[in-house]
Coordinates of N, CA and C in Angstrom, one line a residue:
M123 N -13.0 23.1 11.8 CA -12.4 21.9 11.2 C -13.6 20.9 10.9
G124 N -13.4 20.1 9.9 CA -14.4 19.2 9.5 C -14.2 17.9 10.2
G125 N -15.2 17.0 10.0 CA -15.2 15.7 10.6 C -14.9 14.6 9.6
H126 N -15.2 13.4 10.0 CA -14.9 12.2 9.1 C -15.9 12.3 7.9
T127 N -15.4 11.7 6.8 CA -16.2 11.7 5.6 C -16.9 10.4 5.3
S128 N -16.8 9.5 6.3 CA -17.5 8.2 6.2 C -17.9 7.7 7.6
F129 N -18.4 6.5 7.7 CA -18.9 6.0 8.9 C -17.8 6.0 10.0
V130 N -18.1 6.4 11.2 CA -17.2 6.2 12.4 C -17.4 4.8 12.9
T131 N -16.3 4.1 13.0 CA -16.3 2.7 13.4 C -15.8 2.5 14.8
S132 N -15.1 3.4 15.4 CA -14.6 3.2 16.8 C -14.3 4.6 17.4
V133 N -14.6 4.6 18.8 CA -14.4 5.8 19.5 C -13.9 5.4 20.9
A134 N -13.1 6.3 21.6 CA -12.6 6.1 22.9 C -12.3 7.4 23.6
F135 N -12.6 7.5 24.9 CA -12.2 8.7 25.7 C -10.8 8.5 26.1
S136 N -10.1 9.7 26.2 CA -8.8 9.7 26.9 C -9.0 9.4 28.4
H137 N -8.0 9.1 29.1 CA -8.1 8.7 30.5 C -8.6 9.9 31.4
D138 N -8.2 11.1 31.0 CA -8.7 12.3 31.7 C -10.0 12.8 31.3
G139 N -10.6 12.2 30.3 CA -12.0 12.5 29.9 C -12.1 13.8 29.0
K140 N -10.9 14.4 28.7 CA -11.0 15.7 28.0 C -11.0 15.5 26.5
R141 N -10.6 14.4 26.0 CA -10.5 14.2 24.5 C -11.2 12.9 24.1
V142 N -11.5 12.8 22.9 CA -12.1 11.6 22.3 C -11.3 11.3 21.0
V143 N -11.0 10.0 20.8 CA -10.3 9.6 19.6 C -11.3 8.8 18.8
S144 N -11.4 9.0 17.5 CA -12.3 8.3 16.6 C -11.6 7.7 15.4
G145 N -12.0 6.6 14.9 CA -11.5 5.9 13.7 C -12.7 5.8 12.8
S146 N -12.4 5.7 11.5 CA -13.5 5.8 10.5 C -13.2 4.9 9.3
D147 N -14.3 4.7 8.5 CA -14.2 4.0 7.2 C -13.5 4.9 6.2
D148 N -13.3 6.2 6.5 CA -12.5 7.0 5.6 C -11.0 6.9 5.8
N149 N -10.6 5.8 6.6 CA -9.2 5.4 6.8 C -8.4 6.4 7.6
T150 N -9.1 7.3 8.4 CA -8.4 8.2 9.2 C -8.7 8.1 10.7
V151 N -7.9 8.7 11.5 CA -8.0 8.8 12.9 C -8.1 10.3 13.3
R152 N -9.0 10.7 14.2 CA -9.1 12.1 14.6 C -9.2 12.2 16.1
I153 N -8.7 13.3 16.7 CA -8.9 13.5 18.1 C -9.8 14.8 18.3
W154 N -10.7 14.7 19.2 CA -11.7 15.7 19.4 C -11.7 16.2 20.9
D155 N -12.0 17.5 21.0 CA -12.2 18.0 22.4 C -13.6 17.5 22.9
A156 N -13.6 16.8 24.0 CA -14.8 16.2 24.5 C -15.9 17.2 24.9
E157 N -15.5 18.4 25.2 CA -16.5 19.5 25.7 C -17.0 20.2 24.5
T158 N -16.2 20.6 23.5 CA -16.6 21.4 22.4 C -17.0 20.6 21.2
G159 N -16.5 19.4 21.0 CA -16.8 18.6 19.8 C -15.9 19.0 18.7
Q160 N -15.0 20.0 18.9 CA -14.1 20.4 17.8 C -12.9 19.4 17.6
T161 N -12.5 19.3 16.3 CA -11.3 18.5 16.1 C -10.1 19.2 16.6
V162 N -9.3 18.5 17.4 CA -8.1 19.2 18.0 C -6.8 18.6 17.3
S163 N -6.9 17.4 16.7 CA -5.7 16.9 16.0 C -6.2 15.9 14.9
G164 N -5.4 15.9 13.9 CA -5.8 15.0 12.8 C -6.4 15.8 11.7
P165 N -6.7 15.1 10.6 CA -6.8 13.6 10.5 C -5.4 13.0 10.4
F166 N -5.2 11.9 11.1 CA -4.0 11.1 10.9 C -4.3 10.1 9.8
E167 N -3.4 10.2 8.8 CA -3.6 9.4 7.6 C -2.4 8.5 7.4
G168 N -2.7 7.3 6.9 CA -1.7 6.3 6.7 C -2.3 4.9 6.5
H169 N -3.4 4.7 7.1 CA -4.1 3.4 6.9 C -4.6 3.4 5.4
T170 N -4.7 2.2 4.8 CA -5.2 2.1 3.5 C -6.6 1.4 3.4
N171 N -7.1 1.2 4.6 CA -8.5 0.6 4.7 C -9.1 1.2 6.0
A172 N -10.4 0.8 6.2 CA -11.1 1.3 7.4 C -10.4 1.1 8.7
V173 N -10.4 2.1 9.5 CA -9.9 2.1 10.9 C -11.0 1.5 11.8
T174 N -10.7 0.3 12.4 CA -11.8 -0.4 13.2 C -11.6 -0.3 14.7
S175 N -10.5 0.1 15.2 CA -10.3 0.2 16.6 C -9.3 1.4 16.9
V176 N -9.6 2.1 18.0 CA -8.7 3.1 18.5 C -8.6 3.1 20.0
A177 N -7.5 3.6 20.6 CA -7.4 3.7 22.0 C -6.3 4.7 22.3
F178 N -6.4 5.4 23.5 CA -5.3 6.3 24.0 C -4.4 5.5 24.8
S179 N -3.1 5.8 24.9 CA -2.2 5.3 25.9 C -2.6 5.8 27.2
H180 N -2.2 5.2 28.3 CA -2.6 5.6 29.6 C -2.2 7.0 29.9
D181 N -1.0 7.5 29.4 CA -0.6 8.8 29.7 C -1.2 9.8 28.7
G182 N -1.9 9.4 27.7 CA -2.6 10.3 26.8 C -1.7 10.9 25.7
K183 N -0.5 10.5 25.7 CA 0.4 11.0 24.7 C 0.4 10.4 23.3
R184 N -0.1 9.2 23.3 CA -0.2 8.4 22.0 C -1.6 7.8 21.8
V185 N -1.9 7.6 20.6 CA -3.1 6.9 20.2 C -2.7 5.7 19.3
V186 N -3.3 4.6 19.5 CA -3.1 3.4 18.7 C -4.3 3.1 17.9
S187 N -4.1 2.7 16.6 CA -5.3 2.4 15.8 C -5.0 1.0 15.1
G188 N -6.1 0.3 14.9 CA -6.1 -0.9 14.1 C -7.0 -0.8 12.9
S189 N -6.6 -1.5 11.8 CA -7.4 -1.2 10.6 C -7.6 -2.5 9.8
D190 N -8.6 -2.5 8.9 CA -8.8 -3.6 8.0 C -7.7 -3.8 7.0
D191 N -6.7 -2.9 7.0 CA -5.5 -3.1 6.2 C -4.5 -4.0 6.8
H192 N -4.8 -4.6 7.9 CA -4.0 -5.5 8.7 C -2.8 -4.9 9.4
A193 N -3.0 -3.6 9.6 CA -1.9 -2.8 10.3 C -2.3 -2.2 11.6
V194 N -1.4 -2.1 12.5 CA -1.6 -1.3 13.7 C -0.6 -0.1 13.6
R195 N -1.1 1.1 13.9 CA -0.3 2.2 13.9 C -0.3 3.0 15.2
I196 N 0.8 3.6 15.6 CA 0.8 4.5 16.8 C 1.1 5.9 16.4
W197 N 0.3 6.8 16.9 CA 0.3 8.2 16.6 C 0.6 9.1 17.8
D198 N 1.3 10.2 17.6 CA 1.5 11.2 18.7 C 0.2 11.9 18.8
A199 N -0.4 11.9 20.0 CA -1.7 12.6 20.3 C -1.4 14.1 20.5

């Protein structure tokens, strides 16, 4: 699986340390395996501008992203 096609603007570890979520200037969110570096989910598409912040929910089931498009989105991880 490929990676982002533009600058990565935000990253965060899941609470269990097994996954990393990233947001990018390519307007997408991706979830990565923290050990292998492979994409495990995404790209999540829907933002119309750069994703500037990302975070996992405490239970790791959802990801929230904020964007320069003035939107906050919640995704199933």
